[in-house]
Coordinates of C-alpha atoms in Angstrom, one line a residue:
M19 CA -39.2 32.2 6.8
S20 CA -39.7 34.2 10.3
L21 CA -39.6 33.0 13.5
K22 CA -43.3 33.6 13.9
N23 CA -44.9 32.1 10.9
R24 CA -42.8 28.5 12.0
I25 CA -44.0 28.6 14.7
K26 CA -47.0 26.6 13.8
G27 CA -49.4 23.9 14.5
P28 CA -47.6 20.9 18.0
V29 CA -46.1 22.3 20.7
F30 CA -44.3 19.9 22.6
S31 CA -43.1 20.5 25.7
I32 CA -40.8 18.7 27.5
I33 CA -40.8 16.8 30.3
T34 CA -39.1 16.1 32.4
P35 CA -37.7 12.5 33.6
F36 CA -36.9 12.5 37.8
K37 CA -34.9 9.5 39.2
N38 CA -32.8 8.2 42.6
N39 CA -36.9 8.8 44.4
G40 CA -36.9 12.3 42.8
K41 CA -33.6 13.5 43.9
D42 CA -32.5 13.8 40.8
I43 CA -32.7 14.3 37.2
D44 CA -32.5 11.6 34.6
Y45 CA -31.2 13.7 32.0
D46 CA -30.0 10.2 29.7
S47 CA -33.9 10.2 29.6
L48 CA -34.6 13.2 29.0
E49 CA -32.2 13.3 25.5
N50 CA -34.0 9.8 24.8
Y51 CA -37.3 11.4 25.6
I52 CA -36.7 14.6 22.9
Q53 CA -35.3 12.2 20.4
Y54 CA -38.0 10.2 20.9
M55 CA -41.1 12.7 20.6
Y56 CA -38.4 14.3 17.1
D57 CA -38.9 11.0 15.2
N58 CA -41.6 10.7 15.7
G59 CA -42.1 14.3 13.9
A60 CA -42.2 16.9 15.8
K61 CA -40.4 19.5 15.3
I62 CA -41.1 23.0 17.9
F63 CA -39.3 21.5 21.6
Y64 CA -40.5 23.7 24.2
A65 CA -39.2 23.7 28.0
M66 CA -41.9 25.4 30.4
A67 CA -42.6 25.9 34.1
F68 CA -45.2 23.0 34.6
N69 CA -44.9 20.5 32.1
T70 CA -40.9 20.2 32.3
R71 CA -41.3 20.9 36.1
Y72 CA -39.0 23.7 37.1
L73 CA -41.8 24.8 40.6
L74 CA -39.5 22.1 41.7
M75 CA -36.2 22.9 40.6
N76 CA -34.2 25.3 41.5
E77 CA -32.0 27.8 39.3
D78 CA -28.2 25.5 38.6
E79 CA -30.9 22.8 37.5
I80 CA -32.8 25.0 34.7
Y81 CA -30.0 26.1 33.9
K82 CA -28.8 22.8 33.6
V83 CA -32.0 21.1 31.8
N84 CA -31.6 24.2 29.2
E85 CA -28.7 23.8 28.2
C86 CA -29.5 20.1 28.0
V87 CA -32.8 20.1 25.5
I88 CA -30.5 23.1 23.5
K89 CA -27.8 20.8 22.6
K90 CA -30.1 17.2 22.5
V91 CA -32.0 19.2 19.7
K92 CA -28.8 21.0 17.7
S93 CA -27.5 17.9 17.3
F94 CA -30.9 16.8 14.6
E95 CA -29.0 19.7 12.3
D96 CA -32.7 20.4 10.8
D97 CA -33.4 23.7 9.7
E98 CA -36.9 22.7 10.7
T99 CA -36.7 22.9 14.6
I100 CA -37.4 25.3 17.1
I101 CA -36.4 24.8 21.3
I102 CA -37.6 27.2 23.2
V103 CA -37.1 27.4 27.0
G104 CA -38.2 29.4 30.1
D105 CA -36.8 30.5 33.3
P106 CA -37.8 30.3 36.7
L107 CA -41.8 30.9 38.0
D108 CA -40.6 32.8 40.5
C109 CA -38.1 35.4 39.7
S110 CA -37.0 39.0 39.9
T111 CA -36.9 40.6 36.3
E112 CA -32.7 40.9 36.7
T113 CA -33.5 37.1 37.7
S114 CA -34.6 36.5 33.7
I115 CA -32.5 38.3 31.8
K116 CA -29.9 36.2 33.4
F117 CA -31.7 32.9 32.0
A118 CA -32.7 34.9 28.9
Q119 CA -28.4 35.7 28.2
H120 CA -28.0 31.7 29.0
A121 CA -30.6 31.0 26.4
K122 CA -28.9 32.9 23.9
D123 CA -25.4 32.4 24.1
K124 CA -26.2 28.2 24.5
G125 CA -28.4 28.5 21.1
A126 CA -31.8 28.7 22.5
D127 CA -34.2 29.7 19.5
M128 CA -36.4 31.8 22.0
I129 CA -36.8 31.7 26.0
S130 CA -40.7 31.4 28.0
L131 CA -40.8 35.1 30.1
I132 CA -43.9 33.3 32.9
Y133 CA -44.9 35.5 34.9
R134 CA -45.7 35.1 38.8
A135 CA -45.6 38.0 40.6
Y136 CA -48.4 40.1 41.5
L137 CA -50.4 41.4 39.7
F138 CA -50.8 45.5 41.3
F139 CA -51.0 47.6 37.5
D140 CA -50.2 46.5 34.3
D141 CA -46.8 49.3 33.2
H142 CA -45.8 46.8 35.9
V143 CA -45.6 43.5 34.0
F144 CA -45.3 45.8 31.1
N145 CA -41.6 47.7 32.4
H146 CA -40.5 44.1 33.1
Y147 CA -40.2 42.7 29.3
N148 CA -39.6 45.4 27.6
T149 CA -35.7 45.9 30.4
I150 CA -35.8 41.8 29.4
A151 CA -36.8 42.6 26.0
N152 CA -34.2 45.9 25.3
A153 CA -31.6 44.3 27.9
V154 CA -31.2 40.6 26.3
D155 CA -31.8 40.5 21.6
I156 CA -33.2 37.3 21.5
P157 CA -37.0 36.3 20.6
I158 CA -39.5 36.2 23.5
L159 CA -42.1 34.3 24.9
V160 CA -45.0 35.4 26.1
H161 CA -46.4 32.9 29.1
E162 CA -49.8 34.0 29.5
M163 CA -51.8 33.4 32.4
P164 CA -54.1 34.1 35.2
F165 CA -52.0 37.0 37.4
M166 CA -52.0 36.5 41.2
K167 CA -53.9 39.4 42.0
G168 CA -51.8 42.3 44.6
I169 CA -55.6 44.4 44.4
P170 CA -58.4 41.1 44.7
K171 CA -60.9 44.2 44.6
H172 CA -60.7 45.3 41.6
Q173 CA -59.3 42.5 39.4
N174 CA -60.2 38.9 37.7
G175 CA -57.4 37.4 37.0
N176 CA -56.6 38.1 33.8
W177 CA -54.5 40.2 31.7
S178 CA -55.8 43.0 30.0
I179 CA -56.2 43.0 26.7
D180 CA -54.3 46.1 26.5
L181 CA -51.5 44.7 27.6
L182 CA -50.9 41.5 25.3
D183 CA -51.6 44.6 22.2
R184 CA -48.9 46.4 24.4
L185 CA -46.5 43.9 24.6
A186 CA -47.4 42.7 21.1
N187 CA -45.5 45.6 19.7
I188 CA -42.6 45.4 21.6
P189 CA -39.7 43.9 18.4
N190 CA -38.3 40.9 19.8
V191 CA -42.3 39.5 21.4
I192 CA -43.1 37.7 19.0
A193 CA -45.5 34.6 21.0
V194 CA -47.6 33.9 23.3
K195 CA -48.9 31.0 25.3
E196 CA -52.5 31.1 25.4
D197 CA -53.1 29.8 29.1
A198 CA -56.6 31.5 30.5
K199 CA -57.9 28.2 28.9
M200 CA -61.5 30.5 28.6
D201 CA -63.3 30.1 25.4
D202 CA -64.4 33.6 24.6
Y203 CA -61.6 35.4 26.5
T204 CA -59.1 32.6 24.1
K205 CA -61.1 34.2 21.0
D206 CA -61.1 38.1 21.9
I207 CA -56.9 38.0 22.4
V208 CA -56.2 36.1 19.0
D209 CA -58.4 38.6 17.1
K210 CA -56.2 41.5 18.5
I211 CA -52.9 40.0 18.8
S212 CA -52.3 37.0 15.5
D213 CA -52.2 40.0 13.5
R214 CA -48.8 40.0 15.2
V215 CA -47.7 37.4 17.2
A216 CA -48.0 34.3 16.9
I217 CA -51.0 32.2 19.6
V218 CA -50.2 29.2 20.7
V219 CA -53.2 28.0 23.1
S220 CA -53.3 25.5 26.3
G221 CA -55.6 23.5 28.1
N222 CA -57.7 20.7 26.2
G223 CA -55.6 19.9 23.4
L224 CA -57.4 19.7 19.5
Q225 CA -60.5 20.2 20.9
Q226 CA -59.4 24.4 22.8
W227 CA -57.7 25.1 18.7
S228 CA -59.8 24.0 16.7
K229 CA -62.8 26.5 18.0
V230 CA -59.2 29.6 16.9
S231 CA -57.4 28.0 14.7
E232 CA -58.4 29.9 11.8
K233 CA -56.9 33.4 13.3
C234 CA -54.1 30.7 16.1
Q235 CA -51.6 28.7 14.4
A236 CA -50.8 26.3 17.2
W237 CA -51.7 24.6 20.2
L238 CA -49.5 23.2 22.9
S239 CA -49.3 19.5 22.9
G240 CA -51.5 17.1 24.6
V241 CA -52.1 13.1 24.2
G242 CA -48.6 13.7 20.8
N243 CA -46.0 14.1 24.4
L244 CA -47.5 10.7 24.5
F245 CA -47.9 10.0 20.8
P246 CA -46.2 12.8 18.9
K247 CA -47.3 12.0 15.0
V248 CA -50.8 11.7 16.0
E249 CA -50.6 15.4 16.7
M250 CA -49.0 16.0 13.8
D251 CA -51.0 14.0 11.9
Y252 CA -54.6 15.9 12.7
Y253 CA -52.4 19.0 11.8
K254 CA -51.9 17.6 8.3
Y255 CA -56.0 16.8 7.9
H256 CA -56.6 19.8 9.8
L257 CA -55.4 21.9 6.1
N258 CA -55.9 19.5 3.9
N259 CA -59.8 20.1 4.8
Q260 CA -60.4 16.1 6.1
E261 CA -62.3 17.0 8.9
D262 CA -63.2 12.9 9.3
K263 CA -59.9 12.4 10.3
C264 CA -60.3 15.3 12.6
N265 CA -62.4 14.1 14.2
E266 CA -61.1 10.1 14.6
I267 CA -58.5 11.8 16.5
I268 CA -60.4 13.7 18.6
E269 CA -63.0 10.9 19.1
N270 CA -61.1 8.4 19.6
I271 CA -57.5 9.3 21.2
E272 CA -57.4 12.6 23.1
K273 CA -61.4 12.1 24.5
P274 CA -60.2 8.6 25.6
F275 CA -56.6 10.1 27.8
F276 CA -58.5 13.4 28.6
F277 CA -60.5 10.4 31.0
V278 CA -56.5 10.8 32.3
K279 CA -56.7 14.6 32.9
D280 CA -59.9 14.6 34.4
N281 CA -59.7 12.3 36.8
Y282 CA -55.7 11.9 37.9
S283 CA -54.4 15.2 36.3
W284 CA -52.7 15.8 33.1
H285 CA -48.7 16.2 35.1
L286 CA -49.5 12.4 36.9
G287 CA -51.2 10.6 34.2
I288 CA -48.7 11.7 31.7
K289 CA -45.7 10.4 33.2
S290 CA -47.7 7.3 33.9
A291 CA -48.7 7.0 30.6
M292 CA -45.1 7.1 29.4
E293 CA -43.9 4.5 32.2
H294 CA -46.7 2.7 30.5
L295 CA -44.6 3.1 27.0
N296 CA -41.6 2.7 28.7
I297 CA -41.0 5.9 28.5
M298 CA -39.7 6.9 31.1
S299 CA -39.9 6.5 34.7
K300 CA -43.3 8.1 36.4
Q301 CA -41.0 9.4 39.0
E302 CA -40.9 12.2 40.0
R303 CA -39.8 15.0 43.2
M304 CA -41.8 16.1 46.2
P305 CA -44.5 17.5 46.5
Y306 CA -45.2 16.4 43.3
Q307 CA -46.4 12.3 43.8
E308 CA -46.7 9.3 41.1
L309 CA -49.4 7.6 40.8
D310 CA -50.5 5.0 43.4
E311 CA -50.7 1.2 41.6
E312 CA -54.0 1.5 40.7
K313 CA -54.4 4.4 39.1
H314 CA -51.2 3.3 37.1
K315 CA -53.2 0.4 36.2
H316 CA -56.4 1.8 34.8
V317 CA -53.5 4.6 32.6
G318 CA -51.8 2.4 30.9
E319 CA -55.6 0.7 30.1
I320 CA -56.8 3.8 28.5
V321 CA -53.6 4.0 27.4
E322 CA -53.5 -0.6 25.6
Q323 CA -57.5 1.1 24.2
I324 CA -56.4 4.0 22.9
K325 CA -53.4 1.8 21.4
I326 CA -55.8 -0.7 19.3
Q327 CA -58.6 1.7 18.5
Y328 CA -55.8 3.8 16.5
N329 CA -53.4 1.4 15.3
I330 CA -51.1 2.8 17.1
A331 CA -47.6 1.1 16.8
L332 CA -44.9 1.4 18.8

């Protein structure tokens, strides 16, 4: 089966733990977290700009994190696993090429490339990805999220469907992470390019994916970062047309936890939840700062309610 067709179901983002008040990356906890996800059914792992905290790291740290997660996933010796790593948020095309080459050399299955420079013209974006594709023979995931507008009078920040259509024709481009979080726009993208690339939708988790699941193969994990088996179960139920089971997971697990996302933020809330379950510390690196004790306690109470409701044993 081609790599594109193997990108199905939940894609588990890798969250980076810190120690020493955020000064250092906790590599032991990082490896243990990947092991925890794998032991609970995760197969596709994705180190990325925001959840993995690349935006808080220097380039040397990103290289080291990428190497760490690649080595850990490959240590499973499981042909069903996929490891995707990324490049820095703000960098030149030449730097992205270096990260793509490093990812290939270390054994990654795919490189995720994000474009956070100002958008001036679509050709600039196309040339960026095409140049990297021509320089390094590694599968590419295009991380599509709203642009910073270089000519605001004539732009709305969205990637044009025509641009995504052109990118989907680059042979190395086999996946797109759709991060606009706009239902109609997401559907237009899925309709246009899902015949050529795997699309990983993100934002609002299972509820978002369910709107485009007929043509869209995968979604970025949400509550699965906390309870990987839950999202693996959801995908199994979906394939078996067990709609009642799918709705049970959404109502009893995803929606309750999304109170945390909607009120305390996804990034800080998931860290608090994982500390509550002794998966990793909730420590952050400034300017990110962990939730205060009152909010952290509330997150823990929500997690306990979810465990009881869905009979989750850890």
